[in-house]
Short mmCIF file of C-alpha atoms and ligand atoms in Angstrom, two decimals:
data_model
loop_
_atom_site.label_atom_id
_atom_site.label_comp_id
_atom_site.label_asym_id
_atom_site.label_seq_id
_atom_site.Cartn_x
_atom_site.Cartn_y
_atom_site.Cartn_z
CA MET A 9 22.61 -0.71 10.82
CA SER A 10 20.64 -3.95 11.19
CA SER A 11 17.38 -4.06 9.28
CA LEU A 12 15.78 -6.57 11.68
CA THR A 13 13.34 -4.06 13.18
CA ARG A 14 12.86 -1.85 10.09
CA ILE A 15 9.18 -2.58 9.54
CA VAL A 16 9.09 -0.89 6.12
CA HIS A 17 11.78 -3.31 4.98
CA TRP A 18 9.57 -6.26 6.04
CA SER A 19 6.51 -4.69 4.46
CA GLN A 20 8.23 -4.40 1.08
CA HIS A 21 9.70 -7.88 1.46
CA LEU A 22 6.33 -9.51 2.25
CA ALA A 23 4.56 -7.77 -0.62
CA CYS A 24 7.33 -8.29 -3.17
CA GLU A 25 7.78 -11.95 -2.28
CA VAL A 26 4.52 -12.87 -4.06
CA LEU A 27 5.14 -10.69 -7.15
CA GLN A 28 6.35 -11.92 -10.54
CA PRO A 29 7.27 -9.97 -13.66
CA GLY A 30 4.08 -8.81 -15.41
CA ASP A 31 1.94 -8.77 -12.21
CA PHE A 32 -0.36 -6.03 -11.00
CA ALA A 33 0.09 -4.32 -7.61
CA ILE A 34 -1.50 -1.43 -5.73
CA ASP A 35 0.12 1.18 -3.48
CA LEU A 36 -2.61 2.84 -1.39
CA THR A 37 -0.28 5.62 -0.15
CA ALA A 38 2.31 6.68 -2.74
CA GLY A 39 4.08 9.30 -0.58
CA ARG A 40 7.62 9.69 -1.88
CA GLY A 41 7.29 6.64 -4.12
CA LYS A 42 9.65 4.23 -2.40
CA ASP A 43 7.08 1.46 -1.93
CA SER A 44 5.79 1.90 -5.48
CA LEU A 45 9.36 1.63 -6.75
CA ALA A 46 9.91 -1.60 -4.80
CA LEU A 47 6.71 -3.06 -6.33
CA LEU A 48 7.68 -1.90 -9.83
CA LYS A 49 11.13 -3.42 -9.57
CA LYS A 50 9.43 -6.80 -9.01
CA VAL A 51 6.66 -6.54 -11.63
CA GLY A 52 9.10 -5.01 -14.13
CA GLN A 53 8.41 -3.15 -17.36
CA ALA A 54 5.65 -5.63 -18.29
CA GLY A 55 3.87 -5.16 -14.96
CA GLN A 56 1.46 -2.54 -13.66
CA VAL A 57 1.18 -0.51 -10.44
CA VAL A 58 -1.66 1.80 -9.41
CA ALA A 59 -0.64 4.27 -6.68
CA PHE A 60 -2.92 6.65 -4.76
CA ASP A 61 -2.19 9.78 -2.83
CA LEU A 62 -4.32 12.74 -1.80
CA GLN A 63 -1.44 15.16 -2.26
CA LYS A 64 -0.10 16.52 -5.52
CA ALA A 65 3.28 17.09 -3.86
CA ALA A 66 3.51 13.39 -2.98
CA LEU A 67 2.58 12.25 -6.48
CA GLU A 68 5.13 14.64 -7.97
CA GLN A 69 7.85 13.07 -5.82
CA THR A 70 6.64 9.59 -6.76
CA GLU A 71 6.58 10.48 -10.46
CA GLY A 72 10.12 11.88 -10.26
CA LEU A 73 11.47 8.76 -8.57
CA LEU A 74 9.73 6.28 -10.86
CA SER A 75 10.63 8.17 -14.06
CA GLU A 76 14.25 8.29 -12.91
CA HIS A 77 14.14 4.50 -12.82
CA GLY A 78 12.75 4.32 -16.34
CA PHE A 79 9.11 3.40 -15.63
CA ALA A 80 6.27 4.80 -17.76
CA VAL A 81 4.17 7.06 -15.49
CA HIS A 82 0.55 8.04 -16.21
CA ALA A 83 -1.47 10.54 -14.17
CA TRP A 84 -4.92 8.96 -13.98
CA PRO A 85 -8.31 10.42 -12.93
CA ILE A 86 -10.39 8.56 -10.34
CA SER A 87 -13.39 8.89 -12.66
CA ARG A 88 -12.05 6.49 -15.34
CA PRO A 89 -11.49 2.72 -15.14
CA VAL A 90 -7.77 1.87 -15.29
CA PRO A 91 -6.91 -0.23 -18.36
CA LYS A 92 -4.87 -3.42 -17.95
CA GLN A 93 -1.64 -1.95 -19.29
CA PRO A 94 2.03 -1.91 -18.20
CA GLY A 95 3.38 1.07 -16.28
CA VAL A 96 2.45 3.06 -13.22
CA PHE A 97 -0.86 4.90 -12.88
CA LEU A 98 -0.84 7.71 -10.30
CA VAL A 99 -4.25 8.65 -8.93
CA GLN A 100 -4.72 11.84 -6.91
CA ALA A 101 -7.70 10.75 -4.81
CA CYS A 102 -8.62 9.15 -1.52
CA HIS A 103 -7.76 5.47 -1.57
CA SER A 104 -11.26 4.69 -0.22
CA MET A 105 -12.50 5.38 -3.78
CA LEU A 106 -10.47 2.47 -5.20
CA ALA A 107 -13.53 0.60 -6.49
CA ALA A 108 -14.25 3.46 -8.94
CA LEU A 109 -11.16 2.44 -10.96
CA GLN A 110 -12.65 -1.04 -11.66
CA LEU A 111 -9.27 -2.68 -11.14
CA HIS A 112 -8.41 -6.22 -12.20
CA ALA A 113 -7.03 -8.79 -9.76
CA ALA A 114 -3.94 -7.62 -7.85
CA ARG A 115 -1.13 -9.81 -6.47
CA ALA A 116 -0.09 -7.28 -3.84
CA VAL A 117 -1.49 -4.25 -2.04
CA VAL A 118 0.64 -2.08 0.25
CA ALA A 119 -0.35 0.79 2.52
CA ASN A 120 2.20 2.75 4.51
CA LEU A 121 -0.08 4.85 6.73
CA GLY A 122 0.47 8.23 8.37
CA TYR A 123 1.69 11.45 6.77
CA LEU A 124 4.11 12.39 4.01
CA PRO A 125 7.63 12.57 5.50
CA GLY A 126 8.69 16.23 5.32
CA GLY A 127 5.11 17.24 4.38
CA ASP A 128 1.96 18.49 6.13
CA LYS A 129 1.50 16.34 9.24
CA ALA A 130 -2.19 17.25 9.37
CA LEU A 131 -2.72 15.41 6.08
CA VAL A 132 -2.67 11.99 7.60
CA THR A 133 -4.49 8.74 6.87
CA ARG A 134 -7.75 8.33 8.85
CA PRO A 135 -9.26 5.13 10.25
CA HIS A 136 -12.58 5.39 8.41
CA THR A 137 -11.17 5.89 4.91
CA THR A 138 -8.27 3.52 5.61
CA LEU A 139 -10.72 0.72 6.47
CA GLU A 140 -12.80 1.47 3.37
CA ALA A 141 -9.65 1.24 1.24
CA LEU A 142 -8.59 -2.03 2.88
CA GLN A 143 -12.05 -3.55 2.36
CA ALA A 144 -12.08 -2.49 -1.31
CA SER A 145 -8.54 -3.84 -1.74
CA LEU A 146 -9.43 -7.27 -0.37
CA ALA A 147 -12.13 -7.48 -3.01
CA VAL A 148 -9.54 -7.18 -5.81
CA LEU A 149 -6.80 -9.34 -4.26
CA ALA A 150 -6.02 -12.50 -6.26
CA ILE A 151 -5.76 -15.91 -4.59
CA GLY A 152 -2.18 -16.10 -3.26
CA GLY A 153 -2.02 -12.31 -3.21
CA ARG A 154 -1.02 -10.29 -0.14
CA MET A 155 -2.09 -7.05 1.47
CA VAL A 156 0.48 -5.46 3.80
CA VAL A 157 -0.27 -2.43 5.97
CA THR A 158 2.27 -0.50 8.05
CA VAL A 159 0.90 1.49 10.99
CA TYR A 160 2.58 4.29 12.95
CA PRO A 161 1.06 4.26 16.44
CA VAL A 162 2.73 7.48 17.64
CA HIS A 163 1.35 9.73 14.88
CA PRO A 164 -1.56 11.93 15.95
CA GLY A 165 -4.51 9.57 15.58
CA GLY A 166 -2.14 6.71 14.86
CA ALA A 167 -3.03 4.66 17.93
CA SER A 168 -6.74 4.50 17.11
CA GLU A 169 -5.98 3.87 13.43
CA GLY A 170 -3.67 1.05 14.52
CA GLN A 171 -6.41 -0.53 16.63
CA ALA A 172 -8.89 -0.26 13.76
CA VAL A 173 -6.45 -1.88 11.32
CA GLU A 174 -5.58 -4.64 13.76
CA SER A 175 -9.28 -5.42 14.39
CA PHE A 176 -9.91 -5.44 10.64
CA PHE A 177 -7.19 -8.01 9.96
CA SER A 178 -8.00 -10.07 13.06
CA ALA A 179 -11.60 -10.47 11.88
CA LEU A 180 -10.63 -12.04 8.53
CA PRO A 181 -11.85 -15.66 8.48
CA ALA A 182 -8.94 -18.12 8.85
CA LYS A 183 -10.52 -20.41 6.27
CA HIS A 184 -9.84 -17.85 3.53
CA TRP A 185 -7.00 -15.69 4.90
CA GLN A 186 -3.62 -16.20 6.54
CA VAL A 187 -2.96 -13.18 8.75
CA LEU A 188 0.35 -12.03 10.19
CA SER A 189 1.08 -9.35 12.78
CA LEU A 190 4.71 -8.17 13.04
CA ARG A 191 5.88 -5.93 15.92
CA VAL A 192 9.04 -4.66 17.52
CA ALA A 193 8.42 -6.52 20.78
CA ASN A 194 10.45 -4.29 23.05
CA CYS A 195 9.36 -0.95 21.55
CA PRO A 196 5.56 -0.45 21.61
CA GLU A 197 5.77 2.97 19.93
CA ALA A 198 7.57 1.56 16.86
CA PRO A 199 5.66 1.04 13.59
CA PHE A 200 4.07 -2.38 13.18
CA LEU A 201 2.60 -4.23 10.26
CA MET A 202 -0.37 -6.42 9.53
CA ALA A 203 -0.41 -8.68 6.47
CA ALA A 204 -3.01 -10.96 4.94
CA GLU A 205 -2.65 -13.57 2.21
CA ARG A 206 -5.72 -14.79 0.34
CA LEU A 207 -6.05 -18.58 0.49
CA SER A 208 -9.27 -19.00 -1.50
C1 SAM B 19 3.77 7.51 5.15
S1 SAM B 19 3.34 8.28 3.64
C2 SAM B 19 3.56 6.98 2.46
C3 SAM B 19 5.00 6.63 2.20
C4 SAM B 19 5.21 6.00 0.84
N1 SAM B 19 4.56 4.72 0.69
C5 SAM B 19 6.66 5.94 0.41
O1 SAM B 19 7.16 4.86 0.02
O2 SAM B 19 7.30 7.00 0.44
C6 SAM B 19 1.59 8.35 3.72
C7 SAM B 19 0.94 9.03 2.52
O3 SAM B 19 -0.46 8.78 2.57
C8 SAM B 19 -1.11 9.84 1.95
N2 SAM B 19 -2.53 9.83 2.33
C9 SAM B 19 -3.10 10.25 3.48
N3 SAM B 19 -4.43 10.03 3.46
C10 SAM B 19 -4.71 9.46 2.26
C11 SAM B 19 -5.91 9.01 1.64
N4 SAM B 19 -7.08 9.08 2.27
N5 SAM B 19 -5.83 8.49 0.39
C12 SAM B 19 -4.63 8.40 -0.25
N6 SAM B 19 -3.46 8.82 0.29
C13 SAM B 19 -3.50 9.33 1.52
C14 SAM B 19 -0.36 11.06 2.46
O4 SAM B 19 -0.58 12.18 1.63
C15 SAM B 19 1.09 10.55 2.46
O5 SAM B 19 1.76 10.93 1.30
#
């Protein structure tokens, strides 16, 4: 099947495009670990990824997938700063608490919003904490780095979260940020993405 309208494909592509071996990237919603794996494949064994999820079940799936691919996985508490060190650091906490980890500059941040596929649909990302996480992420994004957010407008609460995310990106000053919106033009209920690249 064509991947033209697979938004997750574009999300991974846009984030990975700016990554080099040894870079640092953040996954705000680990889920089953597929986005984290895509980031890790680009930053390689010398690179570092920090991935958040509220759910233990999600982090277990992520850990399984990343270990299978030979990456060093560390479970990390939100209460301790993350050292600059290769490997993947899995944090079971709300992504809005990102600043507590005192992260160094990241080249890419991804967030794939909504709920864990096959999991509890009530445990879904929420506009308020999503926006806090995006704001905190911008603060650690390196010049030339990108933040890419995928939104699911048909999830319960997804439409209002989508509007909040769109307003957040649209308000970024053009002097400092390039902002992209990518939609399936003939399918308004399809996921869409917003991406921002730091210019200065
Ligand atoms: C669509 S899934 C992510 C998919 C994932 N990136 C992948 O590649 O499989 C969304 C995830 O966000 C998590 N989540 C929801 N609210 C969260 C929050 N406030 N902080 C961190 N994770 C959250 C859910 O538990 C769920 O696993």
